[in-house]
Amino acid sequence: MTETHTPLTGTQKVAVVLMNMDRQRATEVMKQFSDIEAEVIASEIVQLRNVDPALAESTLNEFHEITQKGHRLSRGGHEFAVGLLEASFGAERAAGVMNRVATSMAGKAFEFLDPSEPGDVRNLLDGEMPQTIALVLAHLRRDQASAVLSGMEPGLRTDVAQCIATMSSATPEAIRVVTDTLKLRTGKIVARESIEVIGGVQPLIDIINRADAATERALLEGLAQRDPSLAEEIRSRMLTFVDIVKLESRDVQQVLRGIDTSVLAMAMKGTSAAVAEVIRANLSERNRDVLDDETKSLGPVRVSQVEDARAEIVRAIRDMEAQGSITVKRGAEDEYVN
C-alpha cells in the first residue's frame, strides 16, 4: 500500500500515531500492548507505508497529538515495524511477532483459494513444477494444504514436501506471477497487494500434522530416502502420541474427554509405562474401569490400527493447541520413547 486516503480503522489509527511519534516514545507505548495486539498493529504499520498528510493530521487530532510544524507524512513499512518491535520487546520476541505478521499477510495472497475443494486445487496446480506447488501449499490454510498434498501421487508428494521444507525466500514478484496465473485460471480478478513470503520446515510440519497416519508415514519414508537429515529434523519436531506426557494434568483431562474409550485402548497397545501412567492418572475411576475392560477385550491388533488410533489422539492435541486451549511443552528435556 503506497498511500492511504480512505478512512482508517481503529487499529490503523493507532499505527499512524505510533508512526508519528519519536522512536523512544513509540517504544514505550508499544510495550503496553500484548503480543497479539502488537502483531495486529505491526501488520498495519507494514502496510501503511505512506498516509495522506490530511488523514494523518486528522488522526493525530483525535489523539490530542496535534503537530506544531505543518503537516506530517507518516512513513511505515517493514523496517519501521521491525525496529519498533525490537526496541519494545527485544529481538527474539520481535522476530516471533513479525513471523506471525508475515504468515498472516502471505496467506492473504492465496485467499481466493480458500473456498476451493482440495481436488479443485490439485487440478488447478496440475502440470506445475513442484517448487510452484510448494509455494502455493505453504501459503494455504494448513488443513486445506494437507488435504491437497495427501491426494497427490507419492513421487510428486515427496517432491513437494521437500520443496516446502527447503524453501527459502521467493520474491514478492514471483508470488504475484503465481497468484496472477492461478487467479486468471479460476476467473478471479487479480488484486495487487503487499506480500511477505513463508516457507521452511515448520509449515511442512503443520501440513503433515493434519494428514492421516498413512500419508504421514509415506511422506516421512519418502523424505528419508531423499534427505535423511531433513526427515530426521522433521520427525524430531513433530508432535507424537508420547508427547501427551508433556501436558499439564488439566490439559490431559481435556484431551481425553473427547476421545472414545475404544480408540484410547487401541492407542495404548504397546505404549510405554510412562504414557500409560499419565493417561490412567487423568481418568476418573469409572473411566479407568471402562478402559481396563476395553483393553482386556482387545486381542492381537494390526500396527496400522494402533497408529491410526494414536493419530486421532494426536490430531485432537494439535487442534486444541492451535486453538490455545492447551499448551504443549516442546524441547529436548523430559523426552520419552515408545
C-alpha positions in Angstrom: 0.0 0.0 0.0 1.7 3.2 -1.1 -0.7 5.9 0.1 -3.8 5.8 2.2 -6.8 8.2 1.6 -9.7 6.1 2.8 -11.0 6.3 6.4 -8.8 4.5 8.8 -9.8 1.7 11.2 -9.1 2.0 14.9 -6.0 -0.2 14.6 -4.8 1.8 11.7 -5.2 5.0 13.7 -3.0 3.5 16.5 -0.4 2.6 13.8 -0.4 6.1 12.4 0.0 7.7 15.9 3.0 5.4 16.6 4.5 6.2 13.2 4.4 9.9 14.0 6.0 9.6 17.4 9.7 9.7 18.0 11.1 6.2 18.4 11.7 6.3 22.2 8.1 7.4 22.9 6.6 4.9 20.4 8.6 2.2 22.1 7.2 3.0 25.5 3.7 2.9 24.1 4.2 -0.4 22.2 5.4 -2.1 25.4 1.9 -1.6 26.8 0.4 -3.9 24.2 0.2 -7.7 24.3 1.9 -9.8 21.6 -1.4 -10.3 19.8 -2.2 -6.6 19.8 1.4 -5.8 18.7 1.1 -8.3 15.9 -2.1 -6.6 14.5 -0.6 -3.1 14.9 2.7 -4.2 13.3 0.8 -5.6 10.3 -0.9 -2.3 9.8 2.5 -0.4 10.1 4.0 -2.7 7.4 1.2 -1.9 5.0 0.7 1.8 5.8 3.9 3.0 4.1 2.6 6.5 3.3 -0.5 8.0 4.7 -2.2 11.1 3.2 -1.0 14.1 5.3 -4.5 15.4 5.9 -5.7 12.0 7.1 -2.7 11.7 9.4 -3.3 15.1 10.8 -7.0 14.2 11.5 -5.9 11.1 13.2 -3.4 12.9 15.4 -6.1 15.4 16.4 -8.2 12.6 17.6 -5.4 11.5 20.0 -4.7 15.1 21.0 -1.3 14.9 19.4 -1.6 17.9 17.1 1.7 18.6 15.3 3.2 22.1 15.7 5.0 22.4 12.4 3.0 21.9 9.4 1.8 18.5 8.1 3.5 15.2 8.8 4.0 12.5 6.2 3.6 9.2 8.0 6.1 6.6 7.0 5.8 3.0 8.0 6.8 -0.2 6.2 8.7 -3.4 7.2 11.8 -1.8 8.6 9.9 0.7 10.7 7.8 -2.2 12.2 10.8 -4.4 12.9 12.8 -1.6 14.5 9.8 -0.5 16.7 9.1 -4.1 17.8 12.8 -4.8 18.6 13.1 -1.7 20.7 9.9 -2.5 22.5 10.2 -6.3 23.1 13.7 -7.3 22.2 15.0 -9.1 19.1 13.7 -12.6 19.8 10.2 -11.7 20.8 10.0 -9.2 17.9 11.1 -11.9 15.5 8.2 -14.1 16.6 5.7 -11.3 16.2 7.0 -10.4 12.7 7.0 -14.1 11.7 3.3 -14.3 12.5 2.7 -11.0 10.7 4.5 -12.4 7.6 2.5 -15.6 7.7 -0.8 -13.7 8.1 0.0 -11.4 5.2 1.4 -14.1 2.9 -1.8 -16.2 3.4 -3.8 -13.3 2.0 -2.1 -13.7 -1.4 -3.9 -17.0 -1.8 -7.2 -16.2 0.0 -9.1 -16.7 -3.3 -8.4 -20.4 -3.0 -10.0 -20.7 0.5 -13.4 -21.8 -0.8 -11.9 -24.4 -3.2 -12.1 -28.1 -2.6 -8.8 -29.9 -2.3 -9.4 -31.8 -5.6 -10.1 -28.5 -7.4 -6.8 -27.0 -6.1 -4.9 -30.1 -7.3 -6.5 -29.8 -10.7 -5.6 -26.1 -10.7 -1.9 -27.0 -10.0 -1.8 -29.9 -12.4 1.4 -29.7 -14.5 3.1 -27.1 -12.3 6.6 -27.6 -11.1 7.0 -29.0 -7.5 8.5 -25.7 -6.5 5.4 -23.8 -7.6 3.1 -26.2 -5.9 5.1 -26.0 -2.7 4.9 -22.2 -2.8 1.1 -22.3 -3.0 0.7 -25.0 -0.4 3.0 -23.2 2.1 0.5 -20.2 2.0 -2.8 -22.1 2.2 -4.6 -23.0 5.4 -2.8 -25.9 6.9 -5.8 -28.2 6.8 -6.5 -27.4 3.2 -2.8 -27.8 2.2 -2.7 -31.2 4.0 -5.8 -32.4 2.0 -4.3 -31.2 -1.3 -0.9 -32.9 -0.5 -2.5 -36.1 0.7 -4.2 -36.6 -2.7 -1.1 -36.3 -4.8 0.7 -39.3 -6.2 3.6 -40.4 -3.9 6.5 -39.2 -6.0 5.1 -35.7 -6.6 4.0 -35.5 -2.9 7.5 -36.2 -1.7 9.0 -33.7 -4.2 6.6 -31.0 -3.0 7.2 -31.8 0.7 10.9 -31.5 0.2 10.5 -28.2 -1.6 8.3 -26.8 1.2 10.9 -27.8 3.8 13.8 -26.3 2.0 12.1 -23.3 0.6 14.0 -20.0 1.0 12.5 -16.6 0.3 10.9 -16.0 -3.0 10.4 -12.5 -4.2 7.0 -10.8 -3.9 7.1 -10.5 -7.7 7.4 -14.3 -8.1 4.4 -14.8 -5.8 2.5 -12.3 -7.8 3.2 -14.2 -11.0 1.9 -17.4 -9.5 -1.2 -15.7 -8.0 -1.9 -13.9 -11.2 -1.7 -17.1 -13.2 -3.9 -19.1 -10.8 -6.5 -16.3 -10.5 -6.8 -16.0 -14.3 -7.3 -19.8 -14.4 -10.1 -19.5 -11.9 -11.6 -16.4 -13.4 -10.8 -14.2 -10.5 -9.7 -10.5 -10.7 -6.1 -10.1 -9.9 -5.5 -7.8 -6.9 -2.1 -6.2 -6.2 -1.2 -6.2 -2.5 1.8 -6.3 -0.1 3.2 -9.8 0.1 5.5 -11.5 2.5 6.9 -15.0 1.9 6.8 -18.1 4.1 8.3 -21.5 3.8 10.6 -23.9 5.6 10.3 -26.9 7.9 7.6 -25.6 10.2 5.0 -25.0 7.5 5.6 -28.6 6.3 5.2 -29.9 9.8 2.0 -28.0 10.2 0.7 -29.6 6.9 1.8 -33.1 7.8 0.3 -32.8 11.3 -3.1 -32.5 9.7 -2.7 -35.5 7.4 -3.8 -39.1 8.1 -1.4 -41.6 9.5 -0.8 -43.3 6.2 0.1 -40.1 4.4 2.3 -39.0 7.3 4.2 -42.3 7.2 4.6 -42.4 3.4 5.8 -38.8 3.3 8.4 -39.3 6.0 9.6 -42.5 4.4 9.9 -40.8 1.1 11.8 -37.8 2.5 14.1 -40.2 4.5 15.2 -41.7 1.2 15.8 -38.3 -0.4 17.2 -36.4 2.5 17.7 -38.4 5.8 18.8 -35.4 7.8 15.8 -33.4 6.8 13.5 -36.3 7.6 15.1 -36.6 11.0 14.7 -32.9 11.7 11.0 -33.1 10.8 10.4 -36.2 12.9 12.2 -34.6 15.9 10.0 -31.5 15.7 6.6 -33.2 15.1 4.1 -33.8 17.9 3.6 -37.5 18.6 1.4 -39.7 20.8 4.1 -39.9 23.6 4.0 -36.1 23.9 0.9 -36.4 25.9 3.3 -36.8 28.9 4.4 -33.2 28.3 0.9 -31.8 29.0 -0.3 -30.5 32.3 -2.8 -32.8 34.0 -5.8 -30.5 33.3 -4.8 -30.5 29.6 -4.5 -34.3 29.5 -8.0 -34.5 31.0 -9.4 -32.1 28.5 -7.9 -34.1 25.6 -9.1 -37.4 27.0 -12.7 -36.1 27.4 -13.1 -36.0 23.7 -11.6 -39.5 22.9 -13.7 -42.7 22.7 -12.6 -45.4 25.1 -12.1 -47.9 22.3 -9.8 -45.6 20.5 -7.8 -44.9 23.7 -7.5 -48.6 24.4 -6.2 -49.2 20.9 -3.7 -46.3 21.1 -2.3 -47.6 24.4 -1.4 -51.0 22.9 2.4 -51.4 23.4 2.9 -47.9 24.7 5.4 -47.1 27.4 4.6 -47.3 31.1 5.1 -43.6 31.4 2.5 -42.8 28.8 0.0 -45.3 30.3 0.5 -43.9 33.8 -0.2 -40.4 32.6 -3.4 -41.4 30.8 -4.7 -43.6 33.6 -3.9 -41.0 36.3 -6.1 -38.5 34.4 -9.2 -40.6 34.1 -11.9 -41.0 36.6 -12.2 -44.3 38.5 -15.2 -45.3 36.4 -13.5 -44.5 33.1 -10.4 -46.4 34.2 -12.6 -49.4 34.8 -14.2 -49.0 31.3 -10.7 -48.6 29.8 -9.5 -51.8 31.5 -12.5 -53.7 30.2 -11.9 -52.4 26.7 -8.2 -53.2 26.9 -8.8 -56.8 28.0 -11.3 -57.4 25.2 -8.6 -56.4 22.6 -6.8 -59.4 21.1 -3.9 -59.1 18.6 -4.2 -55.9 16.5 -2.5 -54.6 13.4 0.2 -52.0 13.8 -1.7 -49.7 11.4 -4.8 -49.8 13.7 -2.7 -48.7 16.7 -1.1 -45.9 14.5 -4.5 -44.7 13.4 -5.8 -44.6 16.9 -2.7 -42.7 18.1 -3.0 -40.3 15.1 -6.6 -39.5 16.2 -5.5 -38.5 19.7 -2.5 -36.5 18.3 -4.9 -34.6 16.0 -7.0 -33.8 19.0 -3.9 -32.5 20.8 -2.8 -30.5 17.8 -6.2 -28.9 17.3 -6.5 -27.9 21.0 -3.0 -26.5 20.9 -3.8 -24.5 17.8 -6.9 -23.1 19.5 -4.9 -22.1 22.5 -6.9 -24.3 24.9 -3.9 -26.4 25.9 -0.1 -25.9 26.0 2.4 -28.5 24.7 5.9 -28.2 26.2 8.5 -28.7 23.4 12.2 -29.2 23.7 14.8 -31.9 24.3 14.2 -32.2 28.1 12.0 -34.9 29.6 11.7 -36.9 26.4 10.1 -40.3 26.4 10.4 -43.2 23.9 7.9 -45.8 22.9 
